Tab-separated table of C-alpha atoms in Angstrom:
chain	number	residue	atom	x	y	z
A	1031	MET	CA	5.687	11.002	-26.099
A	1032	ASN	CA	7.702	14.914	-26.477
A	1033	VAL	CA	6.317	18.381	-26.522
A	1034	THR	CA	5.571	18.575	-30.355
A	1035	GLN	CA	2.784	15.673	-30.169
A	1036	MET	CA	0.983	16.586	-27.615
A	1037	SER	CA	-1.977	19.015	-27.052
A	1038	ILE	CA	-2.731	21.272	-24.129
A	1039	GLU	CA	-4.416	19.088	-22.551
A	1040	GLU	CA	-2.003	16.741	-22.236
A	1041	LYS	CA	0.672	19.182	-21.486
A	1042	VAL	CA	-1.515	21.137	-18.526
A	1043	GLY	CA	-2.032	17.678	-16.941
A	1044	GLN	CA	1.265	16.847	-16.376
A	1045	LEU	CA	1.929	19.898	-14.124
A	1046	PHE	CA	-0.589	17.616	-11.490
A	1047	ILE	CA	0.772	15.274	-8.847
A	1048	VAL	CA	-2.751	14.218	-7.290
A	1049	GLY	CA	-3.597	12.189	-4.318
A	1050	PHE	CA	-6.493	10.028	-4.155
A	1051	PRO	CA	-8.575	8.473	-0.605
A	1052	ASP	CA	-8.548	5.248	-2.375
A	1053	THR	CA	-6.225	1.987	-1.413
A	1054	ARG	CA	-6.754	0.577	-5.454
A	1055	ILE	CA	-7.685	2.351	-8.757
A	1056	SER	CA	-11.081	3.855	-8.330
A	1057	GLY	CA	-13.270	5.759	-10.653
A	1058	GLU	CA	-12.334	9.303	-10.128
A	1059	LEU	CA	-8.283	7.930	-10.005
A	1060	ILE	CA	-8.911	6.576	-13.400
A	1061	HIS	CA	-10.726	9.435	-14.989
A	1062	LEU	CA	-7.570	11.883	-14.678
A	1063	LEU	CA	-5.868	8.922	-15.194
A	1064	THR	CA	-7.156	8.759	-18.709
A	1065	THR	CA	-8.902	11.839	-19.217
A	1066	TYR	CA	-7.017	14.678	-17.455
A	1067	LYS	CA	-3.570	12.541	-17.936
A	1068	VAL	CA	-1.667	13.840	-14.661
A	1069	GLY	CA	1.774	14.233	-14.311
A	1070	GLY	CA	1.912	11.848	-10.821
A	1071	LEU	CA	0.025	10.450	-7.974
A	1072	PHE	CA	1.145	11.744	-3.957
A	1073	TYR	CA	0.367	8.763	-1.972
A	1074	GLN	CA	-0.703	9.216	1.644
A	1075	SER	CA	-0.947	6.798	4.771
A	1076	ARG	CA	-4.426	6.753	4.092
A	1077	ASN	CA	-3.238	4.570	0.776
A	1078	TYR	CA	-1.539	2.469	2.548
A	1079	ILE	CA	-2.476	-1.328	3.726
A	1080	ASN	CA	0.616	-3.451	2.784
A	1081	SER	CA	3.627	-3.235	0.688
A	1082	LYS	CA	2.461	-5.577	-2.267
A	1083	GLN	CA	-0.658	-3.769	-2.497
A	1084	ILE	CA	0.890	-0.655	-2.876
A	1085	HIS	CA	3.471	-2.336	-5.754
A	1086	GLN	CA	-0.198	-3.461	-7.636
A	1087	LEU	CA	-1.786	-0.189	-6.723
A	1088	SER	CA	1.596	1.718	-8.420
A	1089	THR	CA	1.544	-1.278	-11.149
A	1090	ASN	CA	-2.035	-0.388	-11.825
A	1091	ALA	CA	-1.768	3.215	-12.143
A	1092	GLN	CA	1.186	3.208	-14.381
A	1093	PHE	CA	-1.000	0.459	-16.984
A	1094	TYR	CA	-3.671	3.056	-16.848
A	1095	ALA	CA	-0.865	6.196	-17.695
A	1096	LYS	CA	0.393	3.867	-20.203
A	1097	ASN	CA	0.221	6.326	-22.415
A	1098	GLY	CA	3.483	7.208	-23.538
A	1099	LEU	CA	3.429	9.821	-20.022
A	1100	PRO	CA	4.399	7.522	-17.521
A	1101	LEU	CA	3.816	8.701	-13.974
A	1102	PHE	CA	6.131	10.206	-10.537
A	1103	ILE	CA	5.028	8.211	-7.976
A	1104	ALA	CA	5.343	10.730	-4.516
A	1105	ILE	CA	5.478	9.696	-1.161
A	1106	GLU	CA	7.100	12.039	2.116
A	1107	GLN	CA	8.838	9.603	3.799
A	1108	GLU	CA	11.338	11.511	5.904
A	1109	GLY	CA	11.976	9.301	8.838
A	1110	GLY	CA	10.862	8.651	12.213
A	1111	GLU	CA	7.513	9.991	12.825
A	1112	ASN	CA	7.151	11.868	9.522
A	1113	ASN	CA	7.193	8.817	7.432
A	1114	THR	CA	3.569	8.251	5.495
A	1115	PHE	CA	3.989	4.353	5.425
A	1116	ALA	CA	4.742	3.998	8.585
A	1117	GLN	CA	5.627	-0.413	8.492
A	1118	GLY	CA	6.880	-2.231	4.963
A	1119	VAL	CA	9.946	-0.230	4.563
A	1120	SER	CA	12.403	0.580	7.043
A	1121	GLN	CA	12.050	3.282	8.811
A	1122	GLY	CA	15.137	5.671	9.868
A	1123	PRO	CA	15.612	8.658	12.116
A	1124	THR	CA	14.193	11.166	11.769
A	1125	GLN	CA	16.419	13.853	10.317
A	1126	ALA	CA	17.287	15.799	13.007
A	1127	ALA	CA	18.390	12.746	15.152
A	1128	LEU	CA	20.900	11.859	12.080
A	1129	GLY	CA	22.306	15.146	12.077
A	1130	LYS	CA	22.974	14.659	15.933
A	1131	VAL	CA	24.484	11.581	15.160
A	1132	ASN	CA	26.219	13.857	12.370
A	1133	ASN	CA	28.053	11.522	10.333
A	1134	ARG	CA	27.204	12.262	5.826
A	1135	LEU	CA	28.163	8.572	5.344
A	1136	TYR	CA	25.284	7.428	7.675
A	1137	THR	CA	22.462	10.021	6.470
A	1138	LYS	CA	23.946	8.620	3.149
A	1139	GLN	CA	23.421	4.889	3.578
A	1140	MET	CA	19.926	5.271	5.390
A	1141	ALA	CA	18.583	7.271	2.248
A	1142	GLN	CA	20.022	4.759	-0.085
A	1143	ILE	CA	17.888	2.517	2.258
A	1144	VAL	CA	15.000	3.885	2.038
A	1145	GLY	CA	15.453	4.780	-1.531
A	1146	GLU	CA	15.969	0.920	-2.070
A	1147	GLU	CA	12.803	0.018	-1.007
A	1148	LEU	CA	10.838	2.583	-2.122
A	1149	LYS	CA	11.781	1.726	-5.794
A	1150	GLU	CA	10.871	-1.984	-5.004
A	1151	LEU	CA	6.746	-0.344	-4.313
A	1152	GLY	CA	6.816	1.558	-7.653
A	1153	ILE	CA	7.306	4.853	-5.641
A	1154	ASN	CA	10.283	7.209	-7.633
A	1155	MET	CA	9.572	10.555	-5.397
A	1156	ASN	CA	10.535	11.780	-2.563
A	1157	LEU	CA	9.604	15.123	-0.908
A	1158	THR	CA	12.889	15.335	1.368
A	1159	PRO	CA	15.077	16.819	3.184
A	1160	SER	CA	13.571	20.192	4.734
A	1161	LEU	CA	16.562	22.412	3.452
A	1162	HIS	CA	14.451	25.606	5.861
A	1163	LYS	CA	16.555	25.890	9.452
A	1164	GLU	CA	13.182	27.316	10.378
A	1165	SER	CA	12.009	23.166	9.986
A	1166	LYS	CA	11.797	21.557	13.470
A	1167	ASP	CA	12.888	18.304	11.168
A	1168	SER	CA	15.748	19.930	9.239
A	1169	PHE	CA	19.106	18.468	10.095
A	1170	HIS	CA	19.792	20.950	12.277
A	1171	PRO	CA	17.854	24.584	13.433
A	1172	SER	CA	20.393	26.629	12.850
A	1173	ASN	CA	23.554	25.099	11.374
A	1174	SER	CA	23.507	25.768	7.179
A	1175	ASP	CA	27.039	24.282	7.052
A	1176	LEU	CA	25.663	20.528	8.270
A	1177	LEU	CA	22.016	21.503	7.352
A	1178	ALA	CA	23.396	21.510	3.666
A	1179	LYS	CA	26.377	18.592	4.333
A	1180	HIS	CA	23.451	15.777	5.427
A	1181	GLY	CA	21.029	17.198	2.853
A	1182	VAL	CA	23.485	16.531	0.042
A	1183	ALA	CA	24.758	13.271	1.474
A	1184	THR	CA	20.284	12.624	1.238
A	1185	ILE	CA	20.385	13.684	-2.587
A	1186	GLN	CA	23.022	11.666	-2.785
A	1187	GLY	CA	21.283	8.671	-1.057
A	1188	TYR	CA	17.720	8.973	-3.099
A	1189	GLN	CA	19.037	9.374	-6.434
A	1190	ASN	CA	21.820	6.863	-6.666
A	1191	GLU	CA	18.677	4.612	-6.247
A	1192	ASN	CA	17.080	6.949	-9.152
A	1193	ILE	CA	14.415	8.640	-6.693
A	1194	SER	CA	13.869	12.185	-7.238
A	1195	THR	CA	14.243	14.051	-3.701
A	1196	VAL	CA	11.935	16.932	-3.953
A	1197	VAL	CA	14.349	19.210	-1.096
A	1198	LYS	CA	11.754	22.196	0.925
A	1199	TYR	CA	10.850	24.307	1.198
A	1200	PHE	CA	12.576	27.007	-0.879
A	1201	PRO	CA	13.704	29.725	0.118
A	1202	GLY	CA	13.423	29.089	3.990
A	1203	GLU	CA	12.937	32.390	6.099
A	1204	MET	CA	10.568	34.968	3.840
A	1205	HIS	CA	11.829	38.239	2.881
A	1206	ASP	CA	10.608	41.794	2.419
A	1207	SER	CA	11.879	41.847	-0.650
A	1208	VAL	CA	13.706	40.075	-3.853
A	1209	GLU	CA	16.920	42.137	-2.495
A	1210	SER	CA	16.696	41.264	0.402
A	1211	LEU	CA	17.211	37.966	-0.325
A	1212	LEU	CA	19.934	38.430	-3.072
A	1213	MET	CA	22.073	40.353	-0.641
A	1214	GLU	CA	22.208	36.342	1.193
A	1215	GLU	CA	26.166	34.959	0.078
A	1216	LYS	CA	24.441	31.613	-1.473
A	1217	ASP	CA	28.261	30.590	-0.701
A	1218	ASN	CA	27.839	31.339	2.488
A	1219	PRO	CA	27.794	28.643	5.116
A	1220	ARG	CA	25.427	30.731	7.516
A	1221	SER	CA	23.484	31.724	4.949
A	1222	ASN	CA	19.429	30.771	4.819
A	1223	LEU	CA	20.313	29.998	0.161
A	1224	TYR	CA	23.060	28.107	1.052
A	1225	PRO	CA	22.174	24.909	1.634
A	1226	PHE	CA	19.592	25.060	-1.034
A	1227	TYR	CA	23.077	25.944	-3.175
A	1228	LYS	CA	24.800	23.108	-1.855
A	1229	ALA	CA	21.573	20.950	-2.925
A	1230	ILE	CA	21.832	22.882	-6.748
A	1231	GLN	CA	25.259	22.123	-7.141
A	1232	GLN	CA	24.729	18.087	-6.661
A	1233	GLU	CA	21.871	18.289	-9.030
A	1234	VAL	CA	19.236	17.810	-7.252
A	1235	ASP	CA	15.995	17.396	-9.312
A	1236	VAL	CA	12.729	18.799	-7.315
A	1237	ILE	CA	12.746	21.976	-5.182
A	1238	LEU	CA	9.239	22.798	-3.069
A	1239	VAL	CA	8.746	26.035	-2.769
A	1240	SER	CA	7.069	28.035	0.314
A	1241	PRO	CA	3.192	27.074	0.737
A	1242	THR	CA	3.334	30.309	1.482
A	1243	LEU	CA	5.904	32.249	-1.184
A	1244	ILE	CA	2.421	32.579	-3.444
A	1245	PRO	CA	0.804	35.728	-2.512
A	1246	GLU	CA	-2.778	35.506	-1.562
A	1247	ILE	CA	-5.109	35.455	-4.652
A	1248	THR	CA	-6.856	38.909	-3.434
A	1249	ALA	CA	-3.738	41.402	-3.474
A	1250	LYS	CA	-2.549	43.834	-6.075
A	1251	ASN	CA	0.026	41.683	-8.751
A	1252	PRO	CA	0.328	38.683	-6.096
A	1253	ALA	CA	2.516	36.549	-9.101
A	1254	LEU	CA	5.330	39.504	-9.115
A	1255	PHE	CA	7.015	39.329	-5.892
A	1256	THR	CA	6.778	35.214	-6.514
A	1257	SER	CA	8.159	35.845	-10.192
A	1258	SER	CA	10.657	38.179	-9.125
A	1259	ILE	CA	11.935	35.592	-6.013
A	1260	ILE	CA	11.963	32.483	-8.595
A	1261	HIS	CA	13.393	34.084	-12.054
A	1262	SER	CA	16.303	35.833	-10.079
A	1263	VAL	CA	16.830	33.490	-7.515
A	1264	LEU	CA	16.176	30.524	-7.495
A	1265	ARG	CA	16.541	30.271	-12.028
A	1266	GLU	CA	19.607	33.484	-12.415
A	1267	ASP	CA	21.700	33.527	-9.343
A	1268	LEU	CA	21.207	29.463	-7.429
A	1269	ASN	CA	21.330	28.979	-11.397
A	1270	PHE	CA	18.982	25.924	-10.615
A	1271	ASP	CA	17.674	23.724	-13.787
A	1272	GLY	CA	15.282	21.617	-12.845
A	1273	VAL	CA	12.255	21.536	-11.475
A	1274	ILE	CA	10.000	23.636	-8.989
A	1275	ALA	CA	7.007	22.720	-7.376
A	1276	LYS	CA	4.311	24.062	-4.971
A	1277	GLY	CA	2.444	22.291	-2.757
A	1278	TYR	CA	-1.397	22.315	-1.333
A	1279	ASN	CA	-2.747	21.227	2.212
A	1280	GLY	CA	-6.230	20.853	0.922
A	1281	LEU	CA	-8.060	23.455	2.797
A	1282	GLU	CA	-9.162	25.355	0.042
A	1283	THR	CA	-11.808	26.031	-1.805
A	1284	PRO	CA	-11.830	24.210	-4.958
A	1285	ASP	CA	-12.004	28.555	-6.879
A	1286	GLU	CA	-9.196	29.273	-4.505
A	1287	VAL	CA	-6.791	26.161	-5.745
A	1288	ALA	CA	-7.858	27.188	-9.207
A	1289	GLU	CA	-6.228	30.492	-8.440
A	1290	SER	CA	-3.636	30.275	-7.281
A	1291	ALA	CA	-2.074	27.045	-10.069
A	1292	ILE	CA	-2.404	29.784	-12.507
A	1293	LEU	CA	-0.432	32.363	-10.298
A	1294	ALA	CA	1.541	30.070	-9.903
A	1295	ILE	CA	2.398	28.790	-13.492
A	1296	GLN	CA	2.599	33.002	-13.961
A	1297	ALA	CA	5.419	32.999	-11.392
A	1298	GLY	CA	7.396	30.208	-13.062
A	1299	VAL	CA	6.294	26.516	-11.335
A	1300	ASN	CA	6.739	23.895	-12.771
A	1301	LEU	CA	4.525	21.894	-11.349
A	1302	LEU	CA	1.836	21.504	-8.387
A	1303	PHE	CA	1.302	19.109	-5.538
A	1304	ILE	CA	-2.551	18.375	-5.533
A	1305	PRO	CA	-3.309	15.685	-2.371
A	1306	ARG	CA	-6.910	16.481	-2.246
A	1307	THR	CA	-10.000	16.845	-2.772
A	1308	TYR	CA	-10.826	15.068	-6.537
A	1309	LYS	CA	-13.262	18.612	-6.515
A	1310	ASN	CA	-10.329	20.608	-6.247
A	1311	GLN	CA	-7.995	18.817	-8.935
A	1312	ILE	CA	-10.281	18.681	-11.705
A	1313	THR	CA	-11.167	22.338	-10.814
A	1314	ALA	CA	-7.269	23.749	-11.118
A	1315	ILE	CA	-6.327	21.414	-13.814
A	1316	ASN	CA	-9.799	22.799	-16.069
A	1317	ALA	CA	-9.056	26.352	-14.763
A	1318	VAL	CA	-5.379	26.116	-16.329
A	1319	ILE	CA	-6.310	24.679	-19.472
A	1320	GLU	CA	-9.282	27.651	-19.704
A	1321	ALA	CA	-6.087	30.449	-18.282
A	1322	VAL	CA	-3.435	28.680	-21.474
A	1323	LYS	CA	-6.036	28.982	-24.325
A	1324	THR	CA	-7.457	32.821	-23.289
A	1325	GLY	CA	-3.422	33.687	-23.408
A	1326	ARG	CA	-3.435	33.701	-19.479
A	1327	ILE	CA	-0.896	31.615	-19.342
A	1328	PRO	CA	1.293	31.376	-22.227
A	1329	GLU	CA	2.138	28.362	-23.644
A	1330	SER	CA	5.271	28.382	-24.457
A	1331	TYR	CA	4.486	28.484	-20.207
A	1332	LEU	CA	4.112	25.531	-20.774
A	1333	ASP	CA	6.199	24.097	-22.736
A	1334	GLU	CA	8.799	24.768	-21.146
A	1335	SER	CA	7.682	22.912	-18.246
A	1336	VAL	CA	5.792	20.141	-19.625
A	1337	GLN	CA	10.081	20.152	-20.770
A	1338	ARG	CA	11.549	19.679	-18.279
A	1339	ILE	CA	8.900	17.449	-16.555
A	1340	LEU	CA	9.694	14.919	-18.856
A	1341	ALA	CA	12.967	14.953	-18.956
A	1342	LEU	CA	13.184	13.572	-15.708
A	1343	LYS	CA	10.951	10.766	-16.046
A	1344	ARG	CA	13.153	10.107	-18.473
A	1345	LYS	CA	16.346	10.370	-17.019
A	1346	ARG	CA	14.635	8.640	-13.638
A	1347	LYS	CA	13.503	5.960	-15.875
A	1348	VAL	CA	9.665	6.884	-15.029
A	1349	GLY	CA	7.110	4.376	-15.431
A	1350	LYS	CA	9.600	1.320	-15.432
A	1351	LEU	CA	8.465	-1.804	-12.084
A	1352	LYS	CA	9.903	-4.605	-11.554
A	1353	PRO	CA	7.946	-7.670	-10.610
A	1354	PHE	CA	7.135	-7.916	-6.475
A	1355	ASN	CA	9.409	-8.889	-4.274
A	1356	SER	CA	9.280	-8.876	-0.779
A	1357	GLU	CA	12.955	-10.361	0.226
A	1358	ASN	CA	13.787	-6.996	-1.142
A	1359	LEU	CA	12.412	-4.679	1.564
A	1360	LEU	CA	13.386	-5.412	4.709
A	1361	LYS	CA	16.588	-6.837	4.175
A	1362	LYS	CA	18.632	-8.152	7.779
A	1363	ARG	CA	21.754	-5.817	6.644
A	1364	SER	CA	19.190	-3.050	6.435
A	1365	VAL	CA	17.114	-3.864	9.753
A	1366	ASP	CA	20.131	-3.550	11.159
A	1367	PHE	CA	21.594	-0.676	10.393
A	1368	VAL	CA	18.710	0.828	11.470
A	1369	ASP	CA	18.879	-0.519	14.766
A	1370	LYS	CA	23.394	1.101	14.969
A	1371	LEU	CA	20.635	4.025	13.945
A	1372	LYS	CA	18.897	4.214	16.955
A	1373	ASP	CA	21.677	3.314	19.196
A	1374	LEU	CA	23.674	5.987	17.775
A	1375	VAL	CA	20.857	8.574	18.532
A	1376	GLU	CA	20.453	7.139	21.552
A	1377	LEU	CA	24.061	8.119	22.714
A	1378	ASN	CA	23.745	11.661	21.468
């Protein structure tokens, strides 16, 4: 399906990746998939029983989305204690531990192993790696050059397995003005922008903006600063042509999520992760539909986002699942490699 064949409702649905509280398809999830045509699902630990169940869940979800709009199925599988699925798939070290080992080939191989196994479960998107230096979970908390090198290795590993990589959180350290951010030299290995710049050069699929990037909805012209950062810095200065995403923690009220979603789309965000709740999700989707119909969000903005999303789904062959085969998970070579990495982490 292409954008010209889609209704406003179908196009708006594609902008949303939603979470849900169940281990199987529920009535609420079917409603989101069939009525709202959401663009994808976001798996969390509450969705997991075992690997076979997750594969069946992915298969069933793609079945309900069989209208030519297959689903992104996303997860946050970063390594170590930052893994959504703590069993059933290879459990590599944290990014910080990999940074201490400091072998880019090992970093890439670890990502490729995890990506291969995620793909077996029907998962096609991973919210990793962290590329802002302030993150305690990043490969290196102060060295932008090492952070960039291991970030690129991670992107290569996952995207070699057709797993869309979502780097986070842009732009890292907040700035008082767009001008101060533009003053950072993107190709300077000491710059905060440098890891994102190198990720973009590696053709990373998605960049997740900082949760604090969309200002408070009560502020005057709240989308202006964000819009300038996205267009002036991310699109023009860094020349990023992929998908820009934003997430929510589920603690906001439905009306807050809805208004923030509108502001984010106005500012140039293409994809919205709303992990919870069903009320937040349908309120936000309906609000965005209304905002497009009343002209608050230009339909051209919507079309541009959907074109990026559908192009990425085609690129990563989203929606195609192989039959479940437990022998493709936790292969001996993968287990041996993880054990080797753990030994190296202890030595460092």
